[in-house]
Amino acid sequence: MADEEFRDAALAAIYDALDPDRGDLDAYVGAVGEFGARSVLDVGCGTGVFALLLAERGVEVVALDPAEASLAVARGKPGAGRVRWIHGDATALPRLRVDAATMTANVAQAIARPGDWHNTLRGVHAALRPGGRLIFETRDPAGRAWREWNRDASRSVTDVPGVGAVESWVQLLDVNGPLVTFLWSYVFVADGRTLTSRSTLRFRQRDEIEADLTAHGYVVEDVRDAPDRPGREFVFVARRP
Ligand SMILES: C[S@@+](CC[C@H](N)C(=O)[O-])C[C@H]1O[C@@H](n2cnc3c(N)ncnc32)[C@H](O)[C@@H]1O
């Protein structure tokens, strides 16, 4: 199940405002162009920012997410009618033959349970046409990104149109091997309401992911750097032969 941040309506509604700089998506737009993909499956589409960016460019997009509240935000955006939205995980996919599949913004890490991860790799493989590519990022565990997940480094106050000021910060709760658990807090200043969202991410090693992709029948074509986060992410490009 998705975290509160994505499935709570009040939190899904402020997601885009709290993360307005989506320069991270440029590399994905670039990759879709580089591979000449005319149809894309966006797995873990959240509030649909990337799906809508592609649809605007004339790409045929299927966008999938288990968090209904995030999908509701996506469906309410201009141009949403051009995207086929699917509620669920990769086991909910209809028969598809897409040129590319994407998982932006570390969706792969949010798919923390091994069974869900394998279902995702299997479902995406079946949805790709032969020669189609899966493109996704995951944080390099060596960077130990969680060391910055504390209130001092993360606290911010954002003025959200129609909602007012929202104060937010993250607190690290636990590091247990590859599983990192943390809690986001959101204070809606206008009425003093506080909502929280607890998440667990899996930090996978590069060779572990390569082995998983190979086991599911992909060919690992490339492991790139994320241009906006140099040295911190692995960006995998895996092809269905
Ligand atoms: C950090 S958000 C990224 C959203 C979006 N990709 C973006 O770039 O804004 C992670 C997303 O992964 C979704 N997610 C969690 N578990 C999933 C699963 N098993 N399959 C697909 N998506 C999942 C969450 O609901 C959430 O929308």
CSV table of N, CA, C and O in Angstrom, one decimal, residues 65-189:
chain,number,residue,atom,x,y,z
A,65,ASP,N,-0.7,4.0,-10.6
A,65,ASP,CA,-0.3,4.3,-9.3
A,65,ASP,C,-1.4,3.6,-8.3
A,65,ASP,O,-2.6,3.6,-8.6
A,66,PRO,N,-0.9,3.0,-7.2
A,66,PRO,CA,-1.8,2.4,-6.2
A,66,PRO,C,-2.5,3.5,-5.3
A,66,PRO,O,-3.4,3.1,-4.6
A,67,ALA,N,-2.0,4.7,-5.4
A,67,ALA,CA,-2.6,5.7,-4.5
A,67,ALA,C,-3.7,6.5,-5.2
A,67,ALA,O,-3.4,7.4,-6.0
A,68,GLU,N,-4.9,6.2,-4.9
A,68,GLU,CA,-6.1,6.8,-5.5
A,68,GLU,C,-6.1,8.3,-5.4
A,68,GLU,O,-6.5,9.0,-6.3
A,69,ALA,N,-5.7,8.8,-4.2
A,69,ALA,CA,-5.8,10.2,-3.9
A,69,ALA,C,-4.8,11.0,-4.9
A,69,ALA,O,-5.1,12.1,-5.3
A,70,SER,N,-3.7,10.4,-5.1
A,70,SER,CA,-2.7,11.0,-6.0
A,70,SER,C,-3.3,11.0,-7.5
A,70,SER,O,-3.2,12.0,-8.2
A,71,LEU,N,-3.9,9.9,-7.8
A,71,LEU,CA,-4.5,9.8,-9.2
A,71,LEU,C,-5.6,10.8,-9.3
A,71,LEU,O,-5.8,11.4,-10.4
A,72,ALA,N,-6.4,11.0,-8.3
A,72,ALA,CA,-7.4,12.0,-8.3
A,72,ALA,C,-6.9,13.4,-8.6
A,72,ALA,O,-7.4,14.2,-9.4
A,73,VAL,N,-5.7,13.7,-8.0
A,73,VAL,CA,-5.1,15.0,-8.3
A,73,VAL,C,-4.7,15.0,-9.8
A,73,VAL,O,-4.9,16.0,-10.5
A,74,ALA,N,-4.1,13.9,-10.3
A,74,ALA,CA,-3.6,13.9,-11.6
A,74,ALA,C,-4.8,14.0,-12.6
A,74,ALA,O,-4.7,14.8,-13.6
A,75,ARG,N,-5.9,13.3,-12.3
A,75,ARG,CA,-7.0,13.3,-13.2
A,75,ARG,C,-7.7,14.7,-13.3
A,75,ARG,O,-8.4,15.0,-14.3
A,76,GLY,N,-7.4,15.5,-12.3
A,76,GLY,CA,-8.0,16.9,-12.3
A,76,GLY,C,-7.2,17.9,-13.0
A,76,GLY,O,-7.6,19.1,-13.1
A,77,LYS,N,-6.1,17.5,-13.5
A,77,LYS,CA,-5.2,18.5,-14.2
A,77,LYS,C,-5.5,18.7,-15.6
A,77,LYS,O,-6.0,17.8,-16.3
A,78,PRO,N,-5.2,19.9,-16.2
A,78,PRO,CA,-5.4,20.2,-17.6
A,78,PRO,C,-4.7,19.1,-18.4
A,78,PRO,O,-3.5,18.8,-18.1
A,79,GLY,N,-5.4,18.6,-19.4
A,79,GLY,CA,-4.7,17.6,-20.3
A,79,GLY,C,-4.8,16.2,-19.9
A,79,GLY,O,-4.4,15.3,-20.5
A,80,ALA,N,-5.4,16.0,-18.7
A,80,ALA,CA,-5.5,14.7,-18.1
A,80,ALA,C,-6.3,13.7,-18.9
A,80,ALA,O,-6.0,12.4,-18.9
A,81,GLY,N,-7.2,14.2,-19.8
A,81,GLY,CA,-8.0,13.3,-20.6
A,81,GLY,C,-7.1,12.6,-21.7
A,81,GLY,O,-7.6,11.6,-22.3
A,82,ARG,N,-5.9,13.1,-21.9
A,82,ARG,CA,-5.0,12.4,-22.9
A,82,ARG,C,-4.3,11.2,-22.4
A,82,ARG,O,-3.6,10.5,-23.1
A,83,VAL,N,-4.4,11.0,-21.0
A,83,VAL,CA,-3.6,10.0,-20.4
A,83,VAL,C,-4.6,8.9,-20.0
A,83,VAL,O,-5.7,9.1,-19.5
A,84,ARG,N,-4.1,7.6,-20.1
A,84,ARG,CA,-4.9,6.5,-19.6
A,84,ARG,C,-4.4,6.2,-18.1
A,84,ARG,O,-3.3,5.8,-18.0
A,85,TRP,N,-5.2,6.5,-17.1
A,85,TRP,CA,-4.8,6.4,-15.7
A,85,TRP,C,-5.3,5.0,-15.2
A,85,TRP,O,-6.4,4.6,-15.4
A,86,ILE,N,-4.4,4.3,-14.5
A,86,ILE,CA,-4.8,3.0,-14.0
A,86,ILE,C,-4.5,3.0,-12.5
A,86,ILE,O,-3.4,3.3,-12.0
A,87,HIS,N,-5.5,2.6,-11.7
A,87,HIS,CA,-5.3,2.5,-10.2
A,87,HIS,C,-4.8,1.1,-9.9
A,87,HIS,O,-5.5,0.1,-10.2
A,88,GLY,N,-3.6,1.0,-9.3
A,88,GLY,CA,-3.1,-0.3,-8.8
A,88,GLY,C,-1.6,-0.4,-9.0
A,88,GLY,O,-1.0,0.6,-9.3
A,89,ASP,N,-1.1,-1.6,-8.8
A,89,ASP,CA,0.3,-1.8,-9.1
A,89,ASP,C,0.5,-2.5,-10.4
A,89,ASP,O,-0.5,-2.7,-11.2
A,90,ALA,N,1.7,-3.0,-10.7
A,90,ALA,CA,2.0,-3.6,-12.0
A,90,ALA,C,1.2,-4.9,-12.3
A,90,ALA,O,1.2,-5.3,-13.4
A,91,THR,N,0.6,-5.4,-11.2
A,91,THR,CA,-0.2,-6.6,-11.4
A,91,THR,C,-1.6,-6.2,-12.0
A,91,THR,O,-2.4,-7.1,-12.4
A,92,ALA,N,-1.9,-4.9,-12.0
A,92,ALA,CA,-3.2,-4.4,-12.5
A,92,ALA,C,-3.2,-4.0,-14.0
A,92,ALA,O,-4.1,-3.4,-14.5
A,93,LEU,N,-2.1,-4.3,-14.6
A,93,LEU,CA,-1.9,-3.8,-16.0
A,93,LEU,C,-2.7,-4.6,-17.0
A,93,LEU,O,-2.7,-5.8,-17.0
A,94,PRO,N,-3.4,-3.9,-17.9
A,94,PRO,CA,-4.0,-4.6,-19.1
A,94,PRO,C,-2.9,-5.0,-20.1
A,94,PRO,O,-1.7,-4.7,-19.8
A,95,ARG,N,-3.3,-5.7,-21.1
A,95,ARG,CA,-2.3,-6.1,-22.2
A,95,ARG,C,-1.8,-4.8,-22.9
A,95,ARG,O,-2.6,-4.0,-23.4
A,96,LEU,N,-0.5,-4.6,-22.8
A,96,LEU,CA,0.1,-3.4,-23.4
A,96,LEU,C,1.4,-3.8,-24.3
A,96,LEU,O,1.9,-4.9,-24.0
A,97,ARG,N,1.8,-2.9,-25.2
A,97,ARG,CA,3.0,-3.1,-25.9
A,97,ARG,C,3.7,-1.8,-26.1
A,97,ARG,O,3.8,-1.3,-27.1
A,98,VAL,N,4.2,-1.2,-24.9
A,98,VAL,CA,4.7,0.1,-25.0
A,98,VAL,C,6.2,0.1,-25.4
A,98,VAL,O,6.9,-0.9,-25.2
A,99,ASP,N,6.6,1.3,-25.8
A,99,ASP,CA,8.0,1.5,-26.2
A,99,ASP,C,8.9,1.7,-25.0
A,99,ASP,O,10.1,1.3,-25.1
A,100,ALA,N,8.4,2.2,-24.0
A,100,ALA,CA,9.2,2.5,-22.8
A,100,ALA,C,8.4,2.5,-21.5
A,100,ALA,O,7.2,2.8,-21.6
A,101,ALA,N,9.0,2.2,-20.4
A,101,ALA,CA,8.3,2.3,-19.1
A,101,ALA,C,9.3,3.1,-18.2
A,101,ALA,O,10.5,3.0,-18.4
A,102,THR,N,8.7,3.9,-17.3
A,102,THR,CA,9.5,4.8,-16.5
A,102,THR,C,9.1,4.6,-15.0
A,102,THR,O,7.9,4.3,-14.7
A,103,MET,N,10.0,4.9,-14.1
A,103,MET,CA,9.7,5.0,-12.7
A,103,MET,C,10.6,6.2,-12.2
A,103,MET,O,11.7,6.1,-12.0
A,104,THR,N,9.9,7.4,-12.2
A,104,THR,CA,10.6,8.6,-11.8
A,104,THR,C,10.6,8.8,-10.3
A,104,THR,O,9.8,8.2,-9.6
A,105,ALA,N,11.5,9.7,-9.8
A,105,ALA,CA,11.5,10.1,-8.4
A,105,ALA,C,11.5,8.9,-7.4
A,105,ALA,O,10.8,8.9,-6.5
A,106,ASN,N,12.4,8.0,-7.8
A,106,ASN,CA,12.7,6.9,-6.8
A,106,ASN,C,11.6,6.0,-6.5
A,106,ASN,O,11.5,5.5,-5.4
A,107,VAL,N,10.6,5.9,-7.4
A,107,VAL,CA,9.5,5.0,-7.2
A,107,VAL,C,10.1,3.6,-6.9
A,107,VAL,O,9.5,2.9,-6.0
A,108,ALA,N,11.1,3.2,-7.5
A,108,ALA,CA,11.7,1.8,-7.3
A,108,ALA,C,12.0,1.6,-5.8
A,108,ALA,O,11.8,0.5,-5.3
A,109,GLN,N,12.4,2.6,-5.1
A,109,GLN,CA,12.8,2.5,-3.7
A,109,GLN,C,11.5,2.3,-2.9
A,109,GLN,O,11.5,1.7,-1.8
A,110,ALA,N,10.4,3.0,-3.4
A,110,ALA,CA,9.1,2.9,-2.6
A,110,ALA,C,8.5,1.5,-2.7
A,110,ALA,O,7.7,1.1,-1.9
A,111,ILE,N,8.9,0.8,-3.8
A,111,ILE,CA,8.4,-0.6,-3.9
A,111,ILE,C,9.4,-1.5,-3.1
A,111,ILE,O,10.3,-2.1,-3.6
A,112,ALA,N,9.2,-1.4,-1.8
A,112,ALA,CA,10.2,-2.0,-0.9
A,112,ALA,C,10.1,-3.5,-0.7
A,112,ALA,O,11.1,-4.1,-0.4
A,113,ARG,N,8.9,-4.0,-0.8
A,113,ARG,CA,8.8,-5.5,-0.5
A,113,ARG,C,9.2,-6.3,-1.7
A,113,ARG,O,8.8,-6.0,-2.8
A,114,PRO,N,10.1,-7.3,-1.4
A,114,PRO,CA,10.6,-8.1,-2.5
A,114,PRO,C,9.5,-8.6,-3.5
A,114,PRO,O,9.7,-8.6,-4.7
A,115,GLY,N,8.4,-9.1,-2.9
A,115,GLY,CA,7.3,-9.6,-3.8
A,115,GLY,C,6.8,-8.6,-4.7
A,115,GLY,O,6.5,-8.8,-5.9
A,116,ASP,N,6.6,-7.3,-4.2
A,116,ASP,CA,6.1,-6.2,-5.0
A,116,ASP,C,7.1,-5.8,-6.1
A,116,ASP,O,6.7,-5.5,-7.2
A,117,TRP,N,8.3,-5.9,-5.7
A,117,TRP,CA,9.4,-5.5,-6.6
A,117,TRP,C,9.4,-6.5,-7.8
A,117,TRP,O,9.5,-6.1,-9.0
A,118,HIS,N,9.4,-7.8,-7.5
A,118,HIS,CA,9.4,-8.8,-8.6
A,118,HIS,C,8.2,-8.7,-9.4
A,118,HIS,O,8.3,-8.8,-10.6
A,119,ASN,N,7.0,-8.5,-8.8
A,119,ASN,CA,5.8,-8.3,-9.6
A,119,ASN,C,5.9,-7.1,-10.5
A,119,ASN,O,5.4,-7.1,-11.7
A,120,THR,N,6.6,-6.0,-10.1
A,120,THR,CA,6.7,-4.9,-10.9
A,120,THR,C,7.6,-5.2,-12.1
A,120,THR,O,7.3,-4.8,-13.2
A,121,LEU,N,8.7,-5.8,-11.8
A,121,LEU,CA,9.7,-6.1,-12.9
A,121,LEU,C,9.0,-7.1,-13.9
A,121,LEU,O,9.2,-6.9,-15.2
A,122,ARG,N,8.2,-8.0,-13.4
A,122,ARG,CA,7.5,-9.0,-14.3
A,122,ARG,C,6.5,-8.3,-15.1
A,122,ARG,O,6.3,-8.4,-16.3
A,123,GLY,N,5.6,-7.5,-14.4
A,123,GLY,CA,4.5,-6.8,-15.1
A,123,GLY,C,5.0,-5.8,-16.2
A,123,GLY,O,4.4,-5.7,-17.2
A,124,VAL,N,6.1,-5.1,-15.8
A,124,VAL,CA,6.6,-4.1,-16.8
A,124,VAL,C,7.2,-4.8,-18.0
A,124,VAL,O,7.0,-4.4,-19.2
A,125,HIS,N,7.9,-5.9,-17.8
A,125,HIS,CA,8.5,-6.7,-18.9
A,125,HIS,C,7.4,-7.1,-19.8
A,125,HIS,O,7.5,-7.0,-21.1
A,126,ALA,N,6.3,-7.6,-19.3
A,126,ALA,CA,5.1,-8.1,-20.1
A,126,ALA,C,4.5,-6.9,-20.9
A,126,ALA,O,4.0,-7.1,-22.0
A,127,ALA,N,4.6,-5.7,-20.3
A,127,ALA,CA,3.9,-4.5,-20.9
A,127,ALA,C,4.8,-3.9,-22.0
A,127,ALA,O,4.3,-3.1,-22.8
A,128,LEU,N,6.1,-4.2,-22.0
A,128,LEU,CA,7.0,-3.6,-23.0
A,128,LEU,C,7.0,-4.4,-24.3
A,128,LEU,O,6.9,-5.6,-24.3
A,129,ARG,N,7.1,-3.7,-25.4
A,129,ARG,CA,7.2,-4.5,-26.7
A,129,ARG,C,8.7,-5.0,-26.7
A,129,ARG,O,9.5,-4.4,-26.1
A,130,PRO,N,8.9,-6.0,-27.5
A,130,PRO,CA,10.3,-6.5,-27.6
A,130,PRO,C,11.1,-5.3,-28.1
A,130,PRO,O,10.7,-4.5,-29.1
A,131,GLY,N,12.3,-5.0,-27.5
A,131,GLY,CA,13.1,-3.9,-27.8
A,131,GLY,C,12.8,-2.6,-27.0
A,131,GLY,O,13.5,-1.6,-27.0
A,132,GLY,N,11.6,-2.7,-26.2
A,132,GLY,CA,11.3,-1.6,-25.4
A,132,GLY,C,12.1,-1.5,-24.1
A,132,GLY,O,12.8,-2.5,-23.8
A,133,ARG,N,12.2,-0.3,-23.5
A,133,ARG,CA,13.1,-0.1,-22.4
A,133,ARG,C,12.4,0.3,-21.1
A,133,ARG,O,11.5,1.1,-21.2
A,134,LEU,N,12.9,-0.2,-20.0
A,134,LEU,CA,12.5,0.3,-18.7
A,134,LEU,C,13.6,1.3,-18.2
A,134,LEU,O,14.8,0.9,-18.2
A,135,ILE,N,13.2,2.5,-17.8
A,135,ILE,CA,14.2,3.5,-17.4
A,135,ILE,C,13.8,3.9,-15.9
A,135,ILE,O,12.6,4.3,-15.7
A,136,PHE,N,14.7,3.8,-15.0
A,136,PHE,CA,14.3,4.2,-13.6
A,136,PHE,C,15.6,4.5,-12.8
A,136,PHE,O,16.7,4.1,-13.1
A,137,GLU,N,15.3,5.2,-11.8
A,137,GLU,CA,16.4,5.7,-10.9
A,137,GLU,C,16.3,5.0,-9.5
A,137,GLU,O,15.2,4.7,-9.1
A,138,THR,N,17.4,5.0,-8.8
A,138,THR,CA,17.4,4.5,-7.4
A,138,THR,C,18.6,5.1,-6.7
A,138,THR,O,19.7,5.2,-7.4
A,139,ARG,N,18.5,5.5,-5.5
A,139,ARG,CA,19.6,6.2,-4.8
A,139,ARG,C,20.8,5.2,-4.6
A,139,ARG,O,20.5,4.0,-4.2
A,140,ASP,N,22.0,5.6,-4.8
A,140,ASP,CA,23.2,4.8,-4.5
A,140,ASP,C,23.3,4.7,-3.0
A,140,ASP,O,23.4,5.7,-2.3
A,141,PRO,N,23.2,3.5,-2.4
A,141,PRO,CA,23.2,3.4,-0.9
A,141,PRO,C,24.5,4.0,-0.4
A,141,PRO,O,24.5,4.4,0.8
A,142,ALA,N,25.6,4.0,-1.1
A,142,ALA,CA,26.8,4.5,-0.6
A,142,ALA,C,26.7,6.0,-0.2
A,142,ALA,O,27.5,6.5,0.6
A,143,GLY,N,25.8,6.7,-0.8
A,143,GLY,CA,25.6,8.1,-0.5
A,143,GLY,C,24.9,8.4,0.8
A,143,GLY,O,24.9,9.5,1.3
A,144,ARG,N,24.4,7.3,1.4
A,144,ARG,CA,23.7,7.4,2.7
A,144,ARG,C,22.8,8.7,2.8
A,144,ARG,O,23.0,9.5,3.7
A,145,ALA,N,22.0,8.8,1.8
A,145,ALA,CA,21.1,10.0,1.8
A,145,ALA,C,20.4,10.3,3.0
A,145,ALA,O,20.1,11.5,3.4
A,146,TRP,N,20.1,9.3,3.8
A,146,TRP,CA,19.2,9.4,5.0
A,146,TRP,C,19.9,10.2,6.1
A,146,TRP,O,19.3,10.7,7.0
A,147,ARG,N,21.3,10.5,5.9
A,147,ARG,CA,21.9,11.3,6.9
A,147,ARG,C,21.4,12.7,6.9
A,147,ARG,O,21.6,13.4,7.9
A,148,GLU,N,20.8,13.1,5.8
A,148,GLU,CA,20.3,14.5,5.7
A,148,GLU,C,18.8,14.5,6.0
A,148,GLU,O,18.2,15.6,5.9
A,149,TRP,N,18.2,13.4,6.4
A,149,TRP,CA,16.8,13.4,6.6
A,149,TRP,C,16.5,13.7,8.1
A,149,TRP,O,16.2,12.8,8.9
A,150,ASN,N,16.7,15.0,8.4
A,150,ASN,CA,16.4,15.4,9.8
A,150,ASN,C,15.8,16.8,9.7
A,150,ASN,O,15.7,17.4,8.7
A,151,ARG,N,15.2,17.2,10.8
A,151,ARG,CA,14.4,18.4,10.8
A,151,ARG,C,15.2,19.6,10.4
A,151,ARG,O,14.7,20.5,9.6
A,152,ASP,N,16.4,19.8,10.9
A,152,ASP,CA,17.2,21.0,10.6
A,152,ASP,C,17.4,21.1,9.1
A,152,ASP,O,17.3,22.2,8.6
A,153,ALA,N,17.8,20.0,8.5
A,153,ALA,CA,18.1,20.1,7.1
A,153,ALA,C,16.9,20.2,6.2
A,153,ALA,O,17.0,20.6,5.0
A,154,SER,N,15.8,19.7,6.7
A,154,SER,CA,14.6,19.6,5.7
A,154,SER,C,13.5,20.6,6.0
A,154,SER,O,12.6,20.7,5.2
A,155,ARG,N,13.5,21.2,7.1
A,155,ARG,CA,12.3,22.1,7.5
A,155,ARG,C,12.1,23.2,6.5
A,155,ARG,O,13.0,23.9,6.1
A,156,SER,N,10.8,23.3,6.0
A,156,SER,CA,10.5,24.4,5.1
A,156,SER,C,9.1,24.9,5.4
A,156,SER,O,8.3,24.1,5.9
A,157,VAL,N,8.8,26.1,5.0
A,157,VAL,CA,7.4,26.6,5.0
A,157,VAL,C,7.1,27.0,3.6
A,157,VAL,O,7.8,27.8,3.0
A,158,THR,N,6.0,26.4,3.1
A,158,THR,CA,5.6,26.6,1.7
A,158,THR,C,4.2,27.3,1.7
A,158,THR,O,3.3,26.8,2.4
A,159,ASP,N,4.0,28.3,0.9
A,159,ASP,CA,2.7,28.9,0.8
A,159,ASP,C,2.0,28.2,-0.3
A,159,ASP,O,2.3,28.3,-1.5
A,160,VAL,N,0.9,27.4,0.0
A,160,VAL,CA,0.2,26.6,-1.0
A,160,VAL,C,-1.1,27.3,-1.4
A,160,VAL,O,-1.9,27.6,-0.5
A,161,PRO,N,-1.2,27.6,-2.7
A,161,PRO,CA,-2.4,28.3,-3.1
A,161,PRO,C,-3.7,27.6,-2.6
A,161,PRO,O,-3.8,26.4,-2.8
A,162,GLY,N,-4.6,28.3,-2.0
A,162,GLY,CA,-5.9,27.8,-1.6
A,162,GLY,C,-5.8,27.0,-0.3
A,162,GLY,O,-6.8,26.6,0.3
A,163,VAL,N,-4.6,26.8,0.3
A,163,VAL,CA,-4.4,26.1,1.5
A,163,VAL,C,-3.8,26.9,2.6
A,163,VAL,O,-4.1,26.9,3.8
A,164,GLY,N,-2.8,27.8,2.1
A,164,GLY,CA,-2.1,28.6,3.1
A,164,GLY,C,-0.7,28.0,3.4
A,164,GLY,O,-0.3,27.1,2.7
A,165,ALA,N,-0.1,28.5,4.4
A,165,ALA,CA,1.2,28.1,4.7
A,165,ALA,C,1.2,26.6,5.3
A,165,ALA,O,0.4,26.3,6.1
A,166,VAL,N,2.2,25.8,4.8
A,166,VAL,CA,2.4,24.5,5.3
A,166,VAL,C,3.8,24.3,5.7
A,166,VAL,O,4.7,24.5,4.9
A,167,GLU,N,4.0,24.0,7.0
A,167,GLU,CA,5.4,23.7,7.5
A,167,GLU,C,5.6,22.2,7.4
A,167,GLU,O,4.7,21.4,7.8
A,168,SER,N,6.7,21.8,6.8
A,168,SER,CA,7.0,20.4,6.7
A,168,SER,C,8.5,20.1,7.0
A,168,SER,O,9.3,20.9,6.9
A,169,TRP,N,8.7,18.9,7.5
A,169,TRP,CA,10.0,18.4,7.8
A,169,TRP,C,10.0,16.9,7.9
A,169,TRP,O,8.9,16.3,8.0
A,170,VAL,N,11.2,16.3,7.7
A,170,VAL,CA,11.3,14.8,7.8
A,170,VAL,C,12.2,14.5,9.0
A,170,VAL,O,13.1,15.2,9.4
A,171,GLN,N,11.9,13.3,9.6
A,171,GLN,CA,12.7,12.8,10.7
A,171,GLN,C,13.0,11.3,10.3
A,171,GLN,O,12.1,10.5,10.0
A,172,LEU,N,14.3,11.0,10.5
A,172,LEU,CA,14.7,9.6,10.3
A,172,LEU,C,14.2,8.8,11.5
A,172,LEU,O,14.5,9.2,12.6
A,173,LEU,N,13.6,7.6,11.2
A,173,LEU,CA,13.2,6.8,12.3
A,173,LEU,C,14.0,5.5,12.5
A,173,LEU,O,14.3,5.1,13.7
A,174,ASP,N,14.5,4.9,11.4
A,174,ASP,CA,15.2,3.7,11.6
A,174,ASP,C,16.0,3.3,10.3
A,174,ASP,O,15.5,3.6,9.2
A,175,VAL,N,17.1,2.8,10.5
A,175,VAL,CA,17.9,2.2,9.4
A,175,VAL,C,18.2,0.8,9.7
A,175,VAL,O,18.8,0.5,10.7
A,176,ASN,N,17.5,-0.1,8.9
A,176,ASN,CA,17.6,-1.6,9.2
A,176,ASN,C,18.1,-2.2,8.0
A,176,ASN,O,17.3,-2.6,7.1
A,177,GLY,N,19.4,-2.4,7.8
A,177,GLY,CA,20.0,-3.0,6.6
A,177,GLY,C,19.6,-2.0,5.4
A,177,GLY,O,19.9,-0.8,5.5
A,178,PRO,N,19.0,-2.6,4.4
A,178,PRO,CA,18.7,-1.8,3.2
A,178,PRO,C,17.4,-1.0,3.4
A,178,PRO,O,17.0,-0.2,2.5
A,179,LEU,N,16.7,-1.2,4.5
A,179,LEU,CA,15.4,-0.5,4.7
A,179,LEU,C,15.5,0.7,5.6
A,179,LEU,O,16.0,0.7,6.7
A,180,VAL,N,15.1,1.9,5.0
A,180,VAL,CA,15.2,3.1,5.8
A,180,VAL,C,13.8,3.7,6.0
A,180,VAL,O,13.1,3.9,5.0
A,181,THR,N,13.5,3.9,7.2
A,181,THR,CA,12.1,4.4,7.6
A,181,THR,C,12.2,5.8,8.1
A,181,THR,O,13.1,6.1,8.9
A,182,PHE,N,11.3,6.6,7.7
A,182,PHE,CA,11.3,8.0,8.1
A,182,PHE,C,9.8,8.6,8.1
A,182,PHE,O,8.9,7.9,7.6
A,183,LEU,N,9.7,9.7,8.8
A,183,LEU,CA,8.4,10.3,9.0
A,183,LEU,C,8.4,11.7,8.5
A,183,LEU,O,9.2,12.5,9.0
A,184,TRP,N,7.4,12.0,7.6
A,184,TRP,CA,7.2,13.4,7.2
A,184,TRP,C,6.1,14.0,8.1
A,184,TRP,O,5.1,13.3,8.3
A,185,SER,N,6.3,15.2,8.6
A,185,SER,CA,5.2,15.9,9.3
A,185,SER,C,4.8,17.2,8.5
A,185,SER,O,5.7,17.8,7.9
A,186,TYR,N,3.5,17.5,8.5
A,186,TYR,CA,3.0,18.6,7.8
A,186,TYR,C,2.1,19.4,8.7
A,186,TYR,O,1.1,18.8,9.2
A,187,VAL,N,2.4,20.6,9.0
A,187,VAL,CA,1.5,21.5,9.8
A,187,VAL,C,0.8,22.5,8.9
A,187,VAL,O,1.5,23.3,8.2
A,188,PHE,N,-0.5,22.4,8.9
A,188,PHE,CA,-1.3,23.3,8.1
A,188,PHE,C,-1.5,24.5,9.0
A,188,PHE,O,-2.3,24.5,10.0
A,189,VAL,N,-0.8,25.6,8.8
A,189,VAL,CA,-0.7,26.7,9.7
A,189,VAL,C,-2.1,27.3,9.9
A,189,VAL,O,-2.4,27.7,11.1
